[in-house]
Amino acid sequence: MRDLVPLPLPPLVIYRSAMVLWCGKRTPPDGPPVVDVAWVHSGEPLCVPALAGTQVLIDDIDMIEGQNYDVFRGACSRVLVAPPLVTHEGASLFLSAWWQSGPRMWWADLLRIVDDPAFSPQRPRVVGRRVPAAEVQRLDGQDYRPVPRLRASVW
């Protein structure tokens, strides 16, 4: 049985002055490496948040200090998946785990990307927050099956 751990976010990079998730890397036999990047899109016209993405040349992204890019070293073909999106208090967040404390109390571990230039330019942070699961709204089109269900004794 595999160990259950919260789902991580792929590393962050800068693409066209926006902070995005670096989700994949491919090295075609006849060209430079390309990367898959993704970001949260408002989901117009229904305003349902969703993950949007594109493929770009690796030279078009900028690394961010403090991010771990080891998974993409060398000429690999690797794809990382971002956790599914939920909303909480009007914000779009990533759901990294459900966990249970006691017989009926469920919590949600949420991740949000904080990009505060006043705090540290070009150094965004991923901030985790644990909230009661009943306060989290699931979104249509998101696959929540990979989100681990943890018990308080595991933590």
Short mmCIF file of N, CA and C in Angstrom, two decimals:
data_model
loop_
_atom_site.label_atom_id
_atom_site.label_comp_id
_atom_site.label_asym_id
_atom_site.label_seq_id
_atom_site.Cartn_x
_atom_site.Cartn_y
_atom_site.Cartn_z
N MET A 1 0.84 -1.18 0.00
CA MET A 1 0.00 0.00 0.00
C MET A 1 0.88 1.24 0.00
N ARG A 2 0.52 2.22 -0.82
CA ARG A 2 1.35 3.43 -0.90
C ARG A 2 1.10 4.33 0.30
N ASP A 3 2.11 5.10 0.65
CA ASP A 3 1.94 6.06 1.74
C ASP A 3 1.03 7.18 1.27
N LEU A 4 0.12 7.58 2.11
CA LEU A 4 -0.77 8.68 1.78
C LEU A 4 -0.17 9.97 2.30
N VAL A 5 0.06 10.89 1.40
CA VAL A 5 0.58 12.21 1.74
C VAL A 5 -0.24 13.24 0.97
N PRO A 6 -0.30 14.46 1.47
CA PRO A 6 -1.03 15.50 0.73
C PRO A 6 -0.44 15.69 -0.67
N LEU A 7 -1.30 16.08 -1.60
CA LEU A 7 -0.86 16.33 -2.98
C LEU A 7 -0.06 17.63 -3.02
N PRO A 8 1.11 17.62 -3.65
CA PRO A 8 1.90 18.85 -3.75
C PRO A 8 1.51 19.66 -4.99
N LEU A 9 1.88 20.92 -4.99
CA LEU A 9 1.76 21.75 -6.19
C LEU A 9 3.02 21.57 -7.03
N PRO A 10 2.89 21.56 -8.35
CA PRO A 10 4.10 21.60 -9.19
C PRO A 10 4.87 22.90 -8.90
N PRO A 11 6.14 22.95 -9.25
CA PRO A 11 6.91 24.17 -8.97
C PRO A 11 6.39 25.36 -9.77
N LEU A 12 6.66 26.55 -9.24
CA LEU A 12 6.23 27.79 -9.88
C LEU A 12 7.34 28.36 -10.75
N VAL A 13 6.96 28.96 -11.87
CA VAL A 13 7.87 29.69 -12.74
C VAL A 13 7.17 30.96 -13.21
N ILE A 14 7.94 31.85 -13.83
CA ILE A 14 7.39 33.07 -14.42
C ILE A 14 7.32 32.87 -15.93
N TYR A 15 6.14 33.12 -16.49
CA TYR A 15 5.94 33.08 -17.94
C TYR A 15 5.18 34.34 -18.33
N ARG A 16 5.79 35.14 -19.21
CA ARG A 16 5.18 36.41 -19.65
C ARG A 16 4.77 37.26 -18.46
N SER A 17 5.64 37.40 -17.51
CA SER A 17 5.47 38.18 -16.28
C SER A 17 4.35 37.68 -15.37
N ALA A 18 3.83 36.50 -15.62
CA ALA A 18 2.82 35.90 -14.74
C ALA A 18 3.40 34.68 -14.05
N MET A 19 2.97 34.44 -12.84
CA MET A 19 3.39 33.26 -12.11
C MET A 19 2.49 32.10 -12.53
N VAL A 20 3.11 30.99 -12.94
CA VAL A 20 2.37 29.82 -13.41
C VAL A 20 2.99 28.56 -12.82
N LEU A 21 2.28 27.45 -12.93
CA LEU A 21 2.78 26.15 -12.48
C LEU A 21 3.53 25.47 -13.63
N TRP A 22 4.69 24.92 -13.34
CA TRP A 22 5.44 24.15 -14.33
C TRP A 22 5.03 22.70 -14.17
N CYS A 23 4.23 22.20 -15.10
CA CYS A 23 3.62 20.88 -14.97
C CYS A 23 4.27 19.79 -15.81
N GLY A 24 5.09 20.14 -16.77
CA GLY A 24 5.68 19.09 -17.60
C GLY A 24 6.85 19.59 -18.41
N LYS A 25 7.64 18.62 -18.87
CA LYS A 25 8.79 18.94 -19.73
C LYS A 25 8.96 17.81 -20.73
N ARG A 26 9.20 18.20 -21.97
CA ARG A 26 9.45 17.22 -23.03
C ARG A 26 10.62 17.73 -23.87
N THR A 27 11.43 16.82 -24.30
CA THR A 27 12.54 17.17 -25.18
C THR A 27 12.32 16.46 -26.51
N PRO A 28 11.76 17.19 -27.51
CA PRO A 28 11.55 16.56 -28.81
C PRO A 28 12.88 16.21 -29.46
N PRO A 29 12.91 15.19 -30.31
CA PRO A 29 14.17 14.79 -30.93
C PRO A 29 14.74 15.85 -31.87
N ASP A 30 13.90 16.73 -32.38
CA ASP A 30 14.36 17.69 -33.38
C ASP A 30 14.22 19.14 -32.95
N GLY A 31 14.22 19.41 -31.66
CA GLY A 31 14.06 20.79 -31.24
C GLY A 31 14.40 21.00 -29.78
N PRO A 32 14.25 22.25 -29.33
CA PRO A 32 14.56 22.57 -27.94
C PRO A 32 13.48 22.04 -26.99
N PRO A 33 13.81 21.90 -25.72
CA PRO A 33 12.82 21.42 -24.75
C PRO A 33 11.61 22.36 -24.67
N VAL A 34 10.46 21.75 -24.47
CA VAL A 34 9.23 22.51 -24.25
C VAL A 34 8.67 22.13 -22.89
N VAL A 35 7.93 23.06 -22.30
CA VAL A 35 7.35 22.82 -20.98
C VAL A 35 5.86 23.09 -21.02
N ASP A 36 5.14 22.36 -20.17
CA ASP A 36 3.72 22.59 -19.98
C ASP A 36 3.57 23.50 -18.77
N VAL A 37 2.85 24.61 -18.95
CA VAL A 37 2.58 25.51 -17.83
C VAL A 37 1.06 25.60 -17.65
N ALA A 38 0.64 25.89 -16.42
CA ALA A 38 -0.79 25.97 -16.12
C ALA A 38 -1.03 27.09 -15.11
N TRP A 39 -2.26 27.60 -15.12
CA TRP A 39 -2.66 28.67 -14.20
C TRP A 39 -4.16 28.54 -13.96
N VAL A 40 -4.64 29.19 -12.91
CA VAL A 40 -6.07 29.18 -12.61
C VAL A 40 -6.72 30.25 -13.46
N HIS A 41 -7.73 29.83 -14.21
CA HIS A 41 -8.48 30.71 -15.10
C HIS A 41 -9.88 30.88 -14.51
N SER A 42 -10.46 32.04 -14.68
CA SER A 42 -11.77 32.31 -14.08
C SER A 42 -12.88 31.46 -14.67
N GLY A 43 -12.68 30.84 -15.82
CA GLY A 43 -13.67 29.94 -16.38
C GLY A 43 -14.83 30.62 -17.04
N GLU A 44 -14.60 31.75 -17.70
CA GLU A 44 -15.67 32.45 -18.41
C GLU A 44 -16.35 31.51 -19.37
N PRO A 45 -17.62 31.57 -19.66
CA PRO A 45 -18.55 32.61 -19.21
C PRO A 45 -19.25 32.30 -17.90
N LEU A 46 -19.07 31.11 -17.35
CA LEU A 46 -19.81 30.74 -16.14
C LEU A 46 -19.09 31.12 -14.86
N CYS A 47 -17.90 31.67 -14.97
CA CYS A 47 -17.10 32.09 -13.81
C CYS A 47 -16.76 30.94 -12.87
N VAL A 48 -16.66 29.73 -13.41
CA VAL A 48 -16.23 28.58 -12.62
C VAL A 48 -14.73 28.44 -12.82
N PRO A 49 -13.93 28.55 -11.76
CA PRO A 49 -12.48 28.43 -11.91
C PRO A 49 -12.08 27.08 -12.48
N ALA A 50 -11.06 27.10 -13.31
CA ALA A 50 -10.52 25.88 -13.91
C ALA A 50 -9.04 26.10 -14.16
N LEU A 51 -8.32 25.01 -14.34
CA LEU A 51 -6.91 25.10 -14.66
C LEU A 51 -6.77 25.19 -16.17
N ALA A 52 -6.10 26.23 -16.64
CA ALA A 52 -5.83 26.41 -18.06
C ALA A 52 -4.34 26.22 -18.27
N GLY A 53 -3.94 25.92 -19.49
CA GLY A 53 -2.52 25.71 -19.72
C GLY A 53 -2.13 25.80 -21.17
N THR A 54 -0.83 25.79 -21.38
CA THR A 54 -0.27 25.82 -22.72
C THR A 54 1.12 25.21 -22.68
N GLN A 55 1.67 24.99 -23.86
CA GLN A 55 3.04 24.47 -23.98
C GLN A 55 3.91 25.58 -24.54
N VAL A 56 5.07 25.83 -23.92
CA VAL A 56 5.96 26.92 -24.33
C VAL A 56 7.39 26.40 -24.38
N LEU A 57 8.24 27.14 -25.05
CA LEU A 57 9.67 26.81 -25.06
C LEU A 57 10.26 27.02 -23.67
N ILE A 58 11.18 26.18 -23.31
CA ILE A 58 11.78 26.29 -21.98
C ILE A 58 12.49 27.63 -21.80
N ASP A 59 13.00 28.20 -22.87
CA ASP A 59 13.68 29.50 -22.78
C ASP A 59 12.72 30.64 -22.48
N ASP A 60 11.41 30.41 -22.59
CA ASP A 60 10.42 31.46 -22.34
C ASP A 60 9.96 31.52 -20.89
N ILE A 61 10.48 30.65 -20.03
CA ILE A 61 10.12 30.71 -18.62
C ILE A 61 11.33 31.15 -17.80
N ASP A 62 11.05 31.76 -16.67
CA ASP A 62 12.09 32.17 -15.73
C ASP A 62 11.91 31.42 -14.42
N MET A 63 13.00 30.91 -13.90
CA MET A 63 12.98 30.20 -12.64
C MET A 63 12.77 31.19 -11.49
N ILE A 64 12.26 30.70 -10.39
CA ILE A 64 11.99 31.50 -9.21
C ILE A 64 12.85 30.96 -8.07
N GLU A 65 13.53 31.85 -7.40
CA GLU A 65 14.38 31.46 -6.27
C GLU A 65 13.55 30.72 -5.23
N GLY A 66 14.09 29.61 -4.74
CA GLY A 66 13.43 28.86 -3.68
C GLY A 66 12.54 27.73 -4.17
N GLN A 67 12.29 27.63 -5.47
CA GLN A 67 11.47 26.54 -6.01
C GLN A 67 12.36 25.33 -6.30
N ASN A 68 11.81 24.14 -6.18
CA ASN A 68 12.56 22.92 -6.43
C ASN A 68 12.24 22.39 -7.83
N TYR A 69 13.21 22.49 -8.74
CA TYR A 69 13.03 22.06 -10.13
C TYR A 69 13.74 20.74 -10.42
N ASP A 70 14.20 20.04 -9.40
CA ASP A 70 14.97 18.81 -9.60
C ASP A 70 14.24 17.77 -10.45
N VAL A 71 12.93 17.70 -10.34
CA VAL A 71 12.16 16.70 -11.07
C VAL A 71 12.28 16.88 -12.59
N PHE A 72 12.66 18.08 -13.03
CA PHE A 72 12.74 18.36 -14.46
C PHE A 72 14.18 18.45 -14.97
N ARG A 73 15.15 18.00 -14.18
CA ARG A 73 16.55 18.05 -14.63
C ARG A 73 16.77 17.07 -15.78
N GLY A 74 17.65 17.46 -16.71
CA GLY A 74 18.02 16.58 -17.81
C GLY A 74 16.96 16.52 -18.90
N ALA A 75 17.13 15.57 -19.78
CA ALA A 75 16.22 15.42 -20.94
C ALA A 75 15.12 14.43 -20.59
N CYS A 76 14.26 14.83 -19.68
CA CYS A 76 13.21 13.92 -19.24
C CYS A 76 11.88 14.24 -19.93
N SER A 77 10.99 13.30 -19.89
CA SER A 77 9.61 13.53 -20.30
C SER A 77 8.77 13.27 -19.06
N ARG A 78 8.46 14.31 -18.35
CA ARG A 78 7.79 14.18 -17.06
C ARG A 78 6.59 15.10 -17.01
N VAL A 79 5.50 14.64 -16.40
CA VAL A 79 4.30 15.45 -16.24
C VAL A 79 3.88 15.40 -14.77
N LEU A 80 3.63 16.57 -14.18
CA LEU A 80 3.12 16.67 -12.82
C LEU A 80 1.68 17.17 -12.91
N VAL A 81 0.85 16.73 -12.00
CA VAL A 81 -0.55 17.12 -11.99
C VAL A 81 -0.81 18.00 -10.78
N ALA A 82 -1.46 19.12 -11.01
CA ALA A 82 -1.84 20.00 -9.90
C ALA A 82 -3.03 19.40 -9.18
N PRO A 83 -3.12 19.62 -7.87
CA PRO A 83 -4.31 19.16 -7.15
C PRO A 83 -5.57 19.83 -7.71
N PRO A 84 -6.73 19.22 -7.48
CA PRO A 84 -7.96 19.82 -8.00
C PRO A 84 -8.29 21.13 -7.28
N LEU A 85 -9.08 21.95 -7.95
CA LEU A 85 -9.49 23.24 -7.41
C LEU A 85 -10.79 23.11 -6.61
N VAL A 86 -10.89 23.96 -5.60
CA VAL A 86 -12.11 24.15 -4.83
C VAL A 86 -12.25 25.65 -4.60
N THR A 87 -13.38 26.06 -4.05
CA THR A 87 -13.48 27.44 -3.60
C THR A 87 -13.73 27.45 -2.10
N HIS A 88 -13.18 28.48 -1.47
CA HIS A 88 -13.38 28.68 -0.04
C HIS A 88 -13.34 30.19 0.20
N GLU A 89 -14.40 30.69 0.81
CA GLU A 89 -14.51 32.12 1.09
C GLU A 89 -14.29 32.95 -0.17
N GLY A 90 -14.80 32.47 -1.30
CA GLY A 90 -14.75 33.21 -2.56
C GLY A 90 -13.44 33.09 -3.32
N ALA A 91 -12.47 32.37 -2.80
CA ALA A 91 -11.17 32.23 -3.46
C ALA A 91 -11.03 30.84 -4.07
N SER A 92 -10.30 30.76 -5.18
CA SER A 92 -9.96 29.48 -5.80
C SER A 92 -8.68 28.96 -5.17
N LEU A 93 -8.74 27.74 -4.63
CA LEU A 93 -7.60 27.14 -3.95
C LEU A 93 -7.43 25.70 -4.42
N PHE A 94 -6.25 25.15 -4.17
CA PHE A 94 -5.97 23.77 -4.51
C PHE A 94 -6.23 22.89 -3.29
N LEU A 95 -6.91 21.76 -3.50
CA LEU A 95 -7.23 20.82 -2.42
C LEU A 95 -6.14 19.75 -2.38
N SER A 96 -5.33 19.74 -1.31
CA SER A 96 -4.22 18.79 -1.24
C SER A 96 -4.56 17.54 -0.44
N ALA A 97 -5.53 17.60 0.48
CA ALA A 97 -5.91 16.42 1.26
C ALA A 97 -7.20 16.68 2.02
N TRP A 98 -7.92 15.57 2.27
CA TRP A 98 -9.01 15.56 3.25
C TRP A 98 -8.44 14.84 4.45
N TRP A 99 -8.80 15.24 5.66
CA TRP A 99 -8.38 14.43 6.79
C TRP A 99 -9.44 14.45 7.87
N GLN A 100 -9.48 13.39 8.60
CA GLN A 100 -10.51 13.16 9.59
C GLN A 100 -9.93 13.20 10.99
N SER A 101 -10.59 13.94 11.86
CA SER A 101 -10.24 13.92 13.29
C SER A 101 -11.52 13.62 14.04
N GLY A 102 -11.54 12.52 14.72
CA GLY A 102 -12.76 12.09 15.39
C GLY A 102 -13.67 11.35 14.42
N PRO A 103 -14.77 10.84 14.91
CA PRO A 103 -15.61 9.99 14.06
C PRO A 103 -16.34 10.75 12.95
N ARG A 104 -16.58 12.04 13.11
CA ARG A 104 -17.39 12.74 12.10
C ARG A 104 -16.79 14.05 11.60
N MET A 105 -15.71 14.50 12.12
CA MET A 105 -15.16 15.80 11.73
C MET A 105 -14.14 15.65 10.62
N TRP A 106 -14.45 16.21 9.46
CA TRP A 106 -13.54 16.20 8.31
C TRP A 106 -13.01 17.60 8.06
N TRP A 107 -11.75 17.67 7.65
CA TRP A 107 -11.07 18.92 7.36
C TRP A 107 -10.55 18.87 5.93
N ALA A 108 -10.26 20.03 5.37
CA ALA A 108 -9.67 20.12 4.03
C ALA A 108 -8.36 20.88 4.15
N ASP A 109 -7.30 20.33 3.58
CA ASP A 109 -6.02 21.04 3.49
C ASP A 109 -6.00 21.75 2.14
N LEU A 110 -5.90 23.06 2.19
CA LEU A 110 -5.94 23.89 0.99
C LEU A 110 -4.59 24.57 0.77
N LEU A 111 -4.24 24.76 -0.49
CA LEU A 111 -3.01 25.45 -0.86
C LEU A 111 -3.35 26.67 -1.69
N ARG A 112 -2.65 27.75 -1.41
CA ARG A 112 -2.83 28.96 -2.20
C ARG A 112 -1.46 29.55 -2.49
N ILE A 113 -1.35 30.16 -3.65
CA ILE A 113 -0.10 30.80 -4.05
C ILE A 113 -0.19 32.27 -3.68
N VAL A 114 0.79 32.73 -2.90
CA VAL A 114 0.85 34.12 -2.49
C VAL A 114 2.00 34.78 -3.23
N ASP A 115 1.67 35.80 -3.99
CA ASP A 115 2.68 36.55 -4.73
C ASP A 115 2.59 38.00 -4.30
N ASP A 116 3.32 38.33 -3.26
CA ASP A 116 3.29 39.67 -2.70
C ASP A 116 4.63 40.34 -2.95
N PRO A 117 4.71 41.19 -4.01
CA PRO A 117 5.99 41.85 -4.32
C PRO A 117 6.56 42.65 -3.16
N ALA A 118 5.70 43.18 -2.29
CA ALA A 118 6.19 43.93 -1.14
C ALA A 118 6.92 43.01 -0.16
N PHE A 119 6.48 41.76 -0.08
CA PHE A 119 7.10 40.80 0.82
C PHE A 119 8.46 40.36 0.28
N SER A 120 8.47 39.94 -0.98
CA SER A 120 9.70 39.47 -1.58
C SER A 120 9.52 39.38 -3.09
N PRO A 121 10.03 40.34 -3.85
CA PRO A 121 9.86 40.30 -5.30
C PRO A 121 10.39 39.00 -5.90
N GLN A 122 9.65 38.46 -6.87
CA GLN A 122 10.03 37.23 -7.56
C GLN A 122 10.22 36.05 -6.62
N ARG A 123 9.55 36.07 -5.49
CA ARG A 123 9.66 34.94 -4.55
C ARG A 123 8.29 34.60 -3.98
N PRO A 124 7.43 34.03 -4.80
CA PRO A 124 6.11 33.66 -4.30
C PRO A 124 6.21 32.52 -3.29
N ARG A 125 5.16 32.38 -2.52
CA ARG A 125 5.11 31.33 -1.50
C ARG A 125 3.84 30.52 -1.70
N VAL A 126 3.89 29.26 -1.32
CA VAL A 126 2.70 28.43 -1.27
C VAL A 126 2.31 28.34 0.20
N VAL A 127 1.09 28.75 0.50
CA VAL A 127 0.62 28.79 1.88
C VAL A 127 -0.48 27.75 2.05
N GLY A 128 -0.36 26.96 3.07
CA GLY A 128 -1.36 25.95 3.37
C GLY A 128 -2.31 26.42 4.46
N ARG A 129 -3.53 25.94 4.38
CA ARG A 129 -4.54 26.29 5.37
C ARG A 129 -5.46 25.09 5.57
N ARG A 130 -5.81 24.81 6.79
CA ARG A 130 -6.72 23.71 7.10
C ARG A 130 -8.04 24.32 7.56
N VAL A 131 -9.12 23.91 6.89
CA VAL A 131 -10.45 24.44 7.19
C VAL A 131 -11.44 23.29 7.32
N PRO A 132 -12.57 23.51 7.98
CA PRO A 132 -13.59 22.45 8.01
C PRO A 132 -14.04 22.12 6.59
N ALA A 133 -14.13 20.84 6.28
CA ALA A 133 -14.48 20.41 4.92
C ALA A 133 -15.85 20.93 4.50
N ALA A 134 -16.75 21.12 5.43
CA ALA A 134 -18.08 21.61 5.10
C ALA A 134 -18.05 23.03 4.53
N GLU A 135 -16.96 23.77 4.75
CA GLU A 135 -16.84 25.14 4.24
C GLU A 135 -16.28 25.20 2.82
N VAL A 136 -15.88 24.06 2.28
CA VAL A 136 -15.25 24.00 0.96
C VAL A 136 -16.29 23.63 -0.09
N GLN A 137 -16.28 24.34 -1.20
CA GLN A 137 -17.19 24.03 -2.30
C GLN A 137 -16.42 23.34 -3.41
N ARG A 138 -16.87 22.15 -3.78
CA ARG A 138 -16.29 21.44 -4.92
C ARG A 138 -16.75 22.12 -6.20
N LEU A 139 -15.98 21.94 -7.26
CA LEU A 139 -16.29 22.56 -8.55
C LEU A 139 -16.58 21.49 -9.60
N ASP A 140 -17.56 21.75 -10.42
CA ASP A 140 -17.86 20.84 -11.52
C ASP A 140 -16.64 20.71 -12.42
N GLY A 141 -16.40 19.51 -12.91
CA GLY A 141 -15.30 19.26 -13.83
C GLY A 141 -13.99 18.92 -13.17
N GLN A 142 -13.90 19.00 -11.85
CA GLN A 142 -12.66 18.67 -11.14
C GLN A 142 -12.72 17.21 -10.70
N ASP A 143 -11.58 16.53 -10.75
CA ASP A 143 -11.49 15.13 -10.33
C ASP A 143 -10.88 15.07 -8.93
N TYR A 144 -11.69 14.73 -7.96
CA TYR A 144 -11.24 14.69 -6.57
C TYR A 144 -10.79 13.31 -6.13
N ARG A 145 -10.86 12.32 -7.00
CA ARG A 145 -10.47 10.95 -6.62
C ARG A 145 -9.02 10.84 -6.15
N PRO A 146 -8.05 11.58 -6.73
CA PRO A 146 -6.66 11.42 -6.26
C PRO A 146 -6.37 12.06 -4.90
N VAL A 147 -7.29 12.86 -4.38
CA VAL A 147 -7.03 13.56 -3.12
C VAL A 147 -7.05 12.54 -1.98
N PRO A 148 -5.95 12.44 -1.25
CA PRO A 148 -5.88 11.44 -0.19
C PRO A 148 -6.81 11.77 0.99
N ARG A 149 -7.31 10.72 1.60
CA ARG A 149 -8.12 10.84 2.81
C ARG A 149 -7.26 10.33 3.97
N LEU A 150 -6.86 11.25 4.81
CA LEU A 150 -5.94 10.93 5.90
C LEU A 150 -6.70 10.88 7.21
N ARG A 151 -6.17 10.15 8.14
CA ARG A 151 -6.73 10.09 9.49
C ARG A 151 -5.80 10.86 10.42
N ALA A 152 -6.33 11.42 11.47
CA ALA A 152 -5.54 12.22 12.39
C ALA A 152 -4.34 11.45 12.94
N SER A 153 -4.46 10.15 13.10
CA SER A 153 -3.36 9.35 13.64
C SER A 153 -2.20 9.27 12.67
N VAL A 154 -2.44 9.52 11.35
CA VAL A 154 -1.36 9.49 10.36
C VAL A 154 -0.47 10.71 10.52
N TRP A 155 -1.05 11.82 10.93
CA TRP A 155 -0.28 13.07 11.07
C TRP A 155 0.29 13.09 12.44
#
